Short mmCIF file of C-alpha atoms and ligand atoms in Angstrom, two decimals:
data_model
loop_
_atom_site.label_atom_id
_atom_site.label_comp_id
_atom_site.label_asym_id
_atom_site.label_seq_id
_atom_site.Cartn_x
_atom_site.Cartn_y
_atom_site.Cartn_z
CA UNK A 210 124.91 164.30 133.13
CA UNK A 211 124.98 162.99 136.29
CA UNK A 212 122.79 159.51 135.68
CA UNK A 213 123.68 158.95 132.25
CA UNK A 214 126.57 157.53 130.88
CA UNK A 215 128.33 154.21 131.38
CA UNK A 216 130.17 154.25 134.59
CA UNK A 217 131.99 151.44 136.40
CA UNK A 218 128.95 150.69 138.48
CA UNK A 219 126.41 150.45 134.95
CA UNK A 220 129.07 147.77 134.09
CA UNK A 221 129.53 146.09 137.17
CA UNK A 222 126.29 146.21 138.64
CA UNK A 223 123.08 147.52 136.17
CA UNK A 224 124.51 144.69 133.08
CA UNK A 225 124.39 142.06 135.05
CA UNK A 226 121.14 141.73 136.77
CA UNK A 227 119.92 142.99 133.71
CA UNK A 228 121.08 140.08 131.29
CA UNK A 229 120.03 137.97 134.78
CA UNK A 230 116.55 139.11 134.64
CA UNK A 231 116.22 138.97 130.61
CA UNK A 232 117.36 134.98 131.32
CA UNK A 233 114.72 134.52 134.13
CA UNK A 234 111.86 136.10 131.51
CA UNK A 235 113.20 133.65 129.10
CA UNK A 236 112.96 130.94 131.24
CA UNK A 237 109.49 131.81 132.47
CA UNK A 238 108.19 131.88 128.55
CA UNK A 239 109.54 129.16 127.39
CA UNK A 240 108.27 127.37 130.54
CA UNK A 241 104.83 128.19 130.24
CA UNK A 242 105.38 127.39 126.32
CA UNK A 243 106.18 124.17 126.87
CA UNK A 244 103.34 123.29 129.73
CA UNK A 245 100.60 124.64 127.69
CA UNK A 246 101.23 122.37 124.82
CA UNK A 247 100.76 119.21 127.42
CA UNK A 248 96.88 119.01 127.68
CA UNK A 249 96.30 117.85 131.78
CA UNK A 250 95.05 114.52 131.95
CA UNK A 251 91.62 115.30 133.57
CA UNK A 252 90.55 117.92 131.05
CA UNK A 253 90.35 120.99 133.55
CA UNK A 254 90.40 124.36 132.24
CA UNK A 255 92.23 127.30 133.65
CA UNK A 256 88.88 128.85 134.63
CA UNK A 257 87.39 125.05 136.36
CA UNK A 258 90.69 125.35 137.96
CA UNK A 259 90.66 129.15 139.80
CA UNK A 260 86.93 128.41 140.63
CA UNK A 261 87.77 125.25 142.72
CA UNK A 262 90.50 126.74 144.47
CA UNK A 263 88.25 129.64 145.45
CA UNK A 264 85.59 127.24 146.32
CA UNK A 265 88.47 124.59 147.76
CA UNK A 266 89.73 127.79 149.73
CA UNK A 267 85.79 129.28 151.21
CA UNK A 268 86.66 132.49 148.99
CA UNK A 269 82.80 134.00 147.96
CA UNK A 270 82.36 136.66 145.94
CA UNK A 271 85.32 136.50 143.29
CA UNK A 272 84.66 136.33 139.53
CA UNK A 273 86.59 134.66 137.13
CA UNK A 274 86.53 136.07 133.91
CA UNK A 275 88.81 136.03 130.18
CA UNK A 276 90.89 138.74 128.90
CA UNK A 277 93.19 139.98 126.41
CA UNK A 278 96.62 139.31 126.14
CA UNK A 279 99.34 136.45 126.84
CA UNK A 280 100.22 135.88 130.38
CA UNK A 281 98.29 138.91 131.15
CA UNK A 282 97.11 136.75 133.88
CA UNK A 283 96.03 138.77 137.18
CA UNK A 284 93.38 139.08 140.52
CA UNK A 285 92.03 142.32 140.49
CA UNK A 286 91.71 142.79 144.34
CA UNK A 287 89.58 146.05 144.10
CA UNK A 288 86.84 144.27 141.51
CA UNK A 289 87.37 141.02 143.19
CA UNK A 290 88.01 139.57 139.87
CA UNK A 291 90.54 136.96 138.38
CA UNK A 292 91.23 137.91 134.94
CA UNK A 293 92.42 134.78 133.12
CA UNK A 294 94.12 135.14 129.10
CA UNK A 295 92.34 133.31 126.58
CA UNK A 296 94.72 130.39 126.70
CA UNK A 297 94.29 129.64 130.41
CA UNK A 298 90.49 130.34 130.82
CA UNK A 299 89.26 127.79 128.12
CA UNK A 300 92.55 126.02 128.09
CA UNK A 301 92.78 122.59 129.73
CA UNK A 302 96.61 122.38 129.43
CA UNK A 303 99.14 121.66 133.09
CA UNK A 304 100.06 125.68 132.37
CA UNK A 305 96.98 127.13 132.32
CA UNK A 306 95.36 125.02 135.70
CA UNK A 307 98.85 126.29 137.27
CA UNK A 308 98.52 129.87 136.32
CA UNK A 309 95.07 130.17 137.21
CA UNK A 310 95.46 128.45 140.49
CA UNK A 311 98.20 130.80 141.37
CA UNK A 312 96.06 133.90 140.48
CA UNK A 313 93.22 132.38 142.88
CA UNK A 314 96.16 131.81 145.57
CA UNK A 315 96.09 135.80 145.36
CA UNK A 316 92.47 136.15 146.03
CA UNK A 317 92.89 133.04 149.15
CA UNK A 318 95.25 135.89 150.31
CA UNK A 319 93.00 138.66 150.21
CA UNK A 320 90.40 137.08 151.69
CA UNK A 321 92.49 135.69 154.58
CA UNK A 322 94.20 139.54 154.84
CA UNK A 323 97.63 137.65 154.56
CA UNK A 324 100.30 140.18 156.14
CA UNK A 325 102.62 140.92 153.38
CA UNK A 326 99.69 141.77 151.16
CA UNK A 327 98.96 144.27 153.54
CA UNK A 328 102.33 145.68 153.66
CA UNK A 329 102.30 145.86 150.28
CA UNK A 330 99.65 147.44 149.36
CA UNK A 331 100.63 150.54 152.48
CA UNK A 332 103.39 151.00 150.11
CA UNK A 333 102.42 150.37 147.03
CA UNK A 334 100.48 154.46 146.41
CA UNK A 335 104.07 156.08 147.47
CA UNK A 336 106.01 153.80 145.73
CA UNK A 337 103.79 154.93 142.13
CA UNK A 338 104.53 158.42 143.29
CA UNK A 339 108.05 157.45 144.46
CA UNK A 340 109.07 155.27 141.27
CA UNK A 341 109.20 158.08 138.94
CA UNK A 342 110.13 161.35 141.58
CA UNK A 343 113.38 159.75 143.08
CA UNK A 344 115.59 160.71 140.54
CA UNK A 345 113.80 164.01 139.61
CA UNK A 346 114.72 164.74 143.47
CA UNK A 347 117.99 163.57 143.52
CA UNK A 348 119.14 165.39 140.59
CA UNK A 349 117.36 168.63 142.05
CA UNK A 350 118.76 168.38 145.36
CA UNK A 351 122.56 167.73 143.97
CA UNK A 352 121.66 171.21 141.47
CA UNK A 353 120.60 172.99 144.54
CA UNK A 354 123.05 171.32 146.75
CA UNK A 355 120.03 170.49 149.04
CA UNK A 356 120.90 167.23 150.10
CA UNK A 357 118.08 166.53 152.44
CA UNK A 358 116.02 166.39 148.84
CA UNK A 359 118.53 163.72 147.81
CA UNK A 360 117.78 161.57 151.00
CA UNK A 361 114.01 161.59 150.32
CA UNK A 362 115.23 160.33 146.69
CA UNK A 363 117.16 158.06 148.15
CA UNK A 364 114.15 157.19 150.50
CA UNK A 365 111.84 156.40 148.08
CA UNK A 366 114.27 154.62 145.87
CA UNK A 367 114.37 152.34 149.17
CA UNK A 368 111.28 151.74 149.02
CA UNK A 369 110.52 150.68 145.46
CA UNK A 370 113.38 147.90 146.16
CA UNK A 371 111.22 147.27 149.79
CA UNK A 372 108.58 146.82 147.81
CA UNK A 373 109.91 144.25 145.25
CA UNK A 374 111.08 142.33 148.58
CA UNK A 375 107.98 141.84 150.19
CA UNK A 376 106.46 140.77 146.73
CA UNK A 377 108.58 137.68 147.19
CA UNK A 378 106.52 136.44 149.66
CA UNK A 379 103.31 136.86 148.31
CA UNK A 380 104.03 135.41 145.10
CA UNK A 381 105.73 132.38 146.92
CA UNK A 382 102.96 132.11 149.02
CA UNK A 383 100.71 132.34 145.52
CA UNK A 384 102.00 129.37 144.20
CA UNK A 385 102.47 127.07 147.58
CA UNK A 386 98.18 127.31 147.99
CA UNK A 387 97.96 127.15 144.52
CA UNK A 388 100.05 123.45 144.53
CA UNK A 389 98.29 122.68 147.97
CA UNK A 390 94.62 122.88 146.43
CA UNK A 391 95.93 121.06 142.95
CA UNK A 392 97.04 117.95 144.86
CA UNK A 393 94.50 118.01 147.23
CA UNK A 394 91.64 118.23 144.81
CA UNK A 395 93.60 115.81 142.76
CA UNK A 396 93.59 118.34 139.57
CA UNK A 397 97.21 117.38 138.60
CA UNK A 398 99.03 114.57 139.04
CA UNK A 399 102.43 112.87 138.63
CA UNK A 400 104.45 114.56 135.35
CA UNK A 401 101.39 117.14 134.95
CA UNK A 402 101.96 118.29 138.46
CA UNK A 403 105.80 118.88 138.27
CA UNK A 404 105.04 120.89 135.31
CA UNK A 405 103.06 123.52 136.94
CA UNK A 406 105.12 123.51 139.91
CA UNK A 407 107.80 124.04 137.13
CA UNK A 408 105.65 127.04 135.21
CA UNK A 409 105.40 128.20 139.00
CA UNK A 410 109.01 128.26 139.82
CA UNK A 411 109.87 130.30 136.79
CA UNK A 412 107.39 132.92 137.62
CA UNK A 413 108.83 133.40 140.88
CA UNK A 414 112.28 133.69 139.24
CA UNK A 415 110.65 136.78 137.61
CA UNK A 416 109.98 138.78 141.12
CA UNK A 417 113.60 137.77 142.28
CA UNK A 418 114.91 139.44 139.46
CA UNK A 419 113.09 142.32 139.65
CA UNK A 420 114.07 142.54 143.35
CA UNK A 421 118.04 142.22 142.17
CA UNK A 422 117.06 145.34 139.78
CA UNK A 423 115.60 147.51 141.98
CA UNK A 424 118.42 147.07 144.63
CA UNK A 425 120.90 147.11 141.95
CA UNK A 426 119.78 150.59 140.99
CA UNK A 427 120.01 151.74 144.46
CA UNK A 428 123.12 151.09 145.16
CA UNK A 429 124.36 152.33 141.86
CA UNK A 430 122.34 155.65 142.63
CA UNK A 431 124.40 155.64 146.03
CA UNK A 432 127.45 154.85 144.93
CA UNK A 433 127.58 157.93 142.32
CA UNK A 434 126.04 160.39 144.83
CA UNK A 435 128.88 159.30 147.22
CA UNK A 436 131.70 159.64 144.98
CA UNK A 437 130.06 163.15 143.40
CA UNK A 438 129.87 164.45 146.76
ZN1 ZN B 8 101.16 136.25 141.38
#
Protein backbone atom coordinates (compact mmCIF):
# COMPACT_ATOMS: atom_id res chain seq x y z
CA UNK A 1 0.00 0.00 0.00
CA UNK A 2 0.95 3.15 -0.97
CA UNK A 3 0.32 5.22 2.58
CA UNK A 4 0.96 2.53 4.86
CA UNK A 5 4.00 1.24 6.02
CA UNK A 6 7.00 2.78 7.74
CA UNK A 7 9.02 4.66 5.27
CA UNK A 8 12.02 6.94 5.80
CA UNK A 9 9.80 9.98 5.88
CA UNK A 10 7.20 8.18 8.87
CA UNK A 11 10.60 8.03 10.71
CA UNK A 12 12.06 11.16 9.97
CA UNK A 13 9.23 13.33 9.82
CA UNK A 14 5.51 11.78 11.18
CA UNK A 15 7.61 10.37 14.82
CA UNK A 16 8.79 13.33 15.62
CA UNK A 17 6.17 15.93 15.65
CA UNK A 18 4.21 13.28 16.89
CA UNK A 19 6.17 12.52 20.25
CA UNK A 20 6.47 16.71 19.97
CA UNK A 21 2.84 17.17 20.10
CA UNK A 22 2.14 14.19 22.75
CA UNK A 23 4.88 16.45 25.01
CA UNK A 24 2.99 19.78 24.33
CA UNK A 25 -0.54 17.85 25.49
CA UNK A 26 1.40 16.80 28.44
CA UNK A 27 2.53 19.97 29.23
CA UNK A 28 -0.83 21.64 28.73
CA UNK A 29 -2.49 18.96 31.40
CA UNK A 30 -0.29 19.03 33.80
CA UNK A 31 -0.35 22.86 33.54
CA UNK A 32 -3.84 23.34 34.00
CA UNK A 33 -3.47 20.50 36.85
CA UNK A 34 -1.36 22.36 38.72
CA UNK A 35 -3.26 26.01 38.37
CA UNK A 36 -6.51 24.61 39.32
CA UNK A 37 -5.35 23.34 42.60
CA UNK A 38 -4.20 27.19 43.50
CA UNK A 39 -7.60 28.79 44.50
CA UNK A 40 -7.18 32.81 43.01
CA UNK A 41 -6.94 35.10 45.73
CA UNK A 42 -10.19 37.11 45.04
CA UNK A 43 -12.51 34.12 44.90
CA UNK A 44 -13.65 34.54 41.13
CA UNK A 45 -15.13 31.73 39.39
CA UNK A 46 -14.50 30.68 35.86
CA UNK A 47 -18.06 31.75 34.97
CA UNK A 48 -17.67 35.60 37.14
CA UNK A 49 -14.62 35.60 35.09
CA UNK A 50 -15.98 35.06 31.13
CA UNK A 51 -18.97 37.34 32.14
CA UNK A 52 -16.69 40.35 33.02
CA UNK A 53 -14.62 40.03 30.12
CA UNK A 54 -17.72 40.04 27.94
CA UNK A 55 -19.06 42.86 29.90
CA UNK A 56 -15.21 44.42 30.25
CA UNK A 57 -15.14 43.86 26.33
CA UNK A 58 -19.15 45.56 25.34
CA UNK A 59 -19.92 41.86 24.06
CA UNK A 60 -24.15 41.54 24.56
CA UNK A 61 -25.87 38.71 23.91
CA UNK A 62 -23.42 35.73 24.88
CA UNK A 63 -24.37 33.09 27.47
CA UNK A 64 -22.22 31.44 29.69
CA UNK A 65 -23.21 28.20 30.61
CA UNK A 66 -21.55 24.54 32.33
CA UNK A 67 -20.92 21.42 30.54
CA UNK A 68 -19.62 18.05 30.54
CA UNK A 69 -16.27 17.04 30.31
CA UNK A 70 -12.56 18.18 31.32
CA UNK A 71 -11.13 20.97 29.36
CA UNK A 72 -14.03 20.62 27.12
CA UNK A 73 -13.90 24.29 27.38
CA UNK A 74 -15.33 26.18 24.13
CA UNK A 75 -17.48 29.52 22.55
CA UNK A 76 -20.02 28.25 20.49
CA UNK A 77 -20.06 31.14 17.88
CA UNK A 78 -23.35 29.94 16.13
CA UNK A 79 -25.41 29.76 19.76
CA UNK A 80 -23.41 32.60 21.03
CA UNK A 81 -22.61 30.55 23.97
CA UNK A 82 -19.44 29.90 26.18
CA UNK A 83 -19.58 26.47 27.39
CA UNK A 84 -17.44 26.29 30.53
CA UNK A 85 -16.50 22.38 32.27
CA UNK A 86 -17.66 21.96 35.64
CA UNK A 87 -14.30 22.79 37.14
CA UNK A 88 -13.96 26.24 35.55
CA UNK A 89 -17.64 27.45 35.76
CA UNK A 90 -18.02 27.08 39.64
CA UNK A 91 -14.33 26.89 40.13
CA UNK A 92 -12.54 29.89 41.63
CA UNK A 93 -9.02 28.48 40.98
CA UNK A 94 -6.02 30.89 38.62
CA UNK A 95 -6.90 27.92 35.82
CA UNK A 96 -10.29 28.14 35.57
CA UNK A 97 -10.52 32.44 35.50
CA UNK A 98 -7.69 31.85 32.69
CA UNK A 99 -9.55 29.33 30.67
CA UNK A 100 -12.70 31.03 30.80
CA UNK A 101 -11.27 34.37 29.98
CA UNK A 102 -9.64 32.91 26.98
CA UNK A 103 -12.94 31.31 25.76
CA UNK A 104 -14.63 34.94 26.17
CA UNK A 105 -11.43 36.36 24.19
CA UNK A 106 -13.14 34.12 21.35
CA UNK A 107 -16.48 35.68 21.62
CA UNK A 108 -14.48 39.61 21.93
CA UNK A 109 -13.36 38.24 18.48
CA UNK A 110 -16.55 37.46 17.05
CA UNK A 111 -18.09 40.32 18.00
CA UNK A 112 -15.30 42.61 16.73
CA UNK A 113 -15.29 40.23 13.25
CA UNK A 114 -11.45 39.86 13.95
CA UNK A 115 -9.88 38.88 10.40
CA UNK A 116 -8.38 35.56 10.92
CA UNK A 117 -11.64 34.35 12.40
CA UNK A 118 -13.05 35.15 9.27
CA UNK A 119 -10.55 33.38 7.27
CA UNK A 120 -11.04 30.65 9.21
CA UNK A 121 -14.19 29.98 9.27
CA UNK A 122 -14.21 30.48 4.79
CA UNK A 123 -12.16 27.46 5.18
CA UNK A 124 -13.14 25.70 7.78
CA UNK A 125 -16.63 23.72 5.60
CA UNK A 126 -13.91 22.51 2.81
CA UNK A 127 -11.42 21.68 5.07
CA UNK A 128 -14.30 19.02 7.00
CA UNK A 129 -14.93 17.84 3.49
CA UNK A 130 -11.21 18.10 2.59
CA UNK A 131 -9.76 16.40 5.90
CA UNK A 132 -11.05 13.06 5.19
CA UNK A 133 -11.23 13.10 0.88
CA UNK A 134 -7.47 14.04 0.32
CA UNK A 135 -6.14 10.80 0.59
CA UNK A 136 -9.22 8.95 -0.86
CA UNK A 137 -8.24 11.28 -3.99
CA UNK A 138 -4.80 10.84 -3.99
CA UNK A 139 -4.82 7.21 -3.87
CA UNK A 140 -7.59 7.25 -6.73
CA UNK A 141 -5.84 9.51 -8.92
CA UNK A 142 -2.29 7.49 -8.57
CA UNK A 143 -4.81 4.02 -9.42
CA UNK A 144 -6.14 5.84 -12.35
CA UNK A 145 -3.00 7.63 -13.08
CA UNK A 146 -5.14 10.86 -13.07
CA UNK A 147 -2.90 13.12 -11.50
CA UNK A 148 -4.90 16.26 -11.67
CA UNK A 149 -7.12 14.20 -8.84
CA UNK A 150 -3.88 13.94 -6.87
CA UNK A 151 -3.32 17.82 -7.01
CA UNK A 152 -6.82 18.54 -5.63
CA UNK A 153 -5.61 15.94 -2.79
CA UNK A 154 -2.78 17.63 -2.48
CA UNK A 155 -4.88 20.94 -2.48
CA UNK A 156 -6.93 20.22 0.18
CA UNK A 157 -4.26 18.62 2.24
CA UNK A 158 -2.86 22.35 1.90
CA UNK A 159 -5.44 23.58 3.24
CA UNK A 160 -6.10 21.61 6.40
CA UNK A 161 -2.29 22.65 7.32
CA UNK A 162 -3.58 26.54 6.13
CA UNK A 163 -6.02 26.11 8.36
CA UNK A 164 -4.06 25.01 11.50
CA UNK A 165 -1.84 28.23 10.61
CA UNK A 166 -4.26 30.79 10.80
CA UNK A 167 -5.60 29.14 14.10
CA UNK A 168 -2.37 30.41 15.58
CA UNK A 169 -3.46 33.69 15.53
CA UNK A 170 -6.68 33.48 16.88
CA UNK A 171 -5.81 31.48 19.74
CA UNK A 172 -2.83 33.93 20.46
CA UNK A 173 -4.99 36.63 20.10
CA UNK A 174 -7.53 34.52 22.64
CA UNK A 175 -5.30 34.62 25.34
CA UNK A 176 -3.55 38.31 24.88
CA UNK A 177 -7.49 39.94 25.56
CA UNK A 178 -8.02 37.37 27.85
CA UNK A 179 -4.62 38.63 30.07
CA UNK A 180 -5.50 42.31 29.00
CA UNK A 181 -9.09 42.22 30.75
CA UNK A 182 -7.56 40.00 33.90
CA UNK A 183 -5.07 42.76 34.76
CA UNK A 184 -7.12 45.44 33.94
CA UNK A 185 -10.08 44.38 35.99
CA UNK A 186 -7.55 43.39 38.54
CA UNK A 187 -8.96 39.57 38.60
CA UNK A 188 -5.39 38.10 38.98
CA UNK A 189 -2.55 39.30 40.34
CA UNK A 190 1.17 38.74 40.98
CA UNK A 191 1.95 34.61 41.19
CA UNK A 192 -1.92 33.97 40.29
CA UNK A 193 -1.48 35.93 37.15
CA UNK A 194 1.74 34.19 35.82
CA UNK A 195 -0.09 31.07 36.32
CA UNK A 196 -2.78 31.63 33.87
CA UNK A 197 -0.57 33.28 31.53
CA UNK A 198 1.33 29.93 32.14
CA UNK A 199 -2.06 27.57 31.62
CA UNK A 200 -2.33 30.01 28.51
CA UNK A 201 1.01 29.42 27.03
CA UNK A 202 0.61 25.69 27.12
CA UNK A 203 -2.60 25.79 25.29
CA UNK A 204 -1.12 27.62 22.57
CA UNK A 205 1.70 25.03 22.46
CA UNK A 206 -1.22 22.68 21.56
CA UNK A 207 -2.25 24.61 18.10
CA UNK A 208 1.58 24.84 17.22
CA UNK A 209 1.77 21.32 17.34
CA UNK A 210 -1.03 20.56 15.54
CA UNK A 211 0.19 23.03 12.87
CA UNK A 212 3.78 20.94 12.80
CA UNK A 213 1.36 17.76 12.17
CA UNK A 214 -0.60 18.84 9.59
CA UNK A 215 2.44 20.21 7.57
CA UNK A 216 4.36 17.26 8.53
CA UNK A 217 1.83 15.06 6.80
CA UNK A 218 1.96 17.09 3.76
CA UNK A 219 5.12 16.95 3.01
CA UNK A 220 5.36 13.31 3.78
CA UNK A 221 2.27 12.84 1.34
CA UNK A 222 4.53 14.82 -1.26
CA UNK A 223 7.49 13.36 -0.79
CA UNK A 224 6.05 9.66 -1.53
CA UNK A 225 3.94 10.85 -4.50
CA UNK A 226 7.24 12.35 -5.88
CA UNK A 227 9.40 9.47 -5.50
CA UNK A 228 6.30 6.94 -6.73
CA UNK A 229 5.99 8.95 -9.72
ZN1 LIG B 1 -9.17 29.08 22.12
Amino acid sequence: MFFSGIDQYFILLVIPAMIFSLAMQIMVKSAYRRQARVRNARGITGAQAAERVLRHCGVTGVRVEPTHGRLSDHYDPRHRVIRLSHEVYGGASVAAVGIAAHEAGHAAQHADVYLPIKVRNAILPVCNVGSWLALPLILLGMVLEFYGLVTVGLALFSLVALFQLVTLPVEFNASRRALRVIEAEGMLEGSDYAGAQKVLRAAAMTYVAALVMAVVNLLRVMLRFRRRR
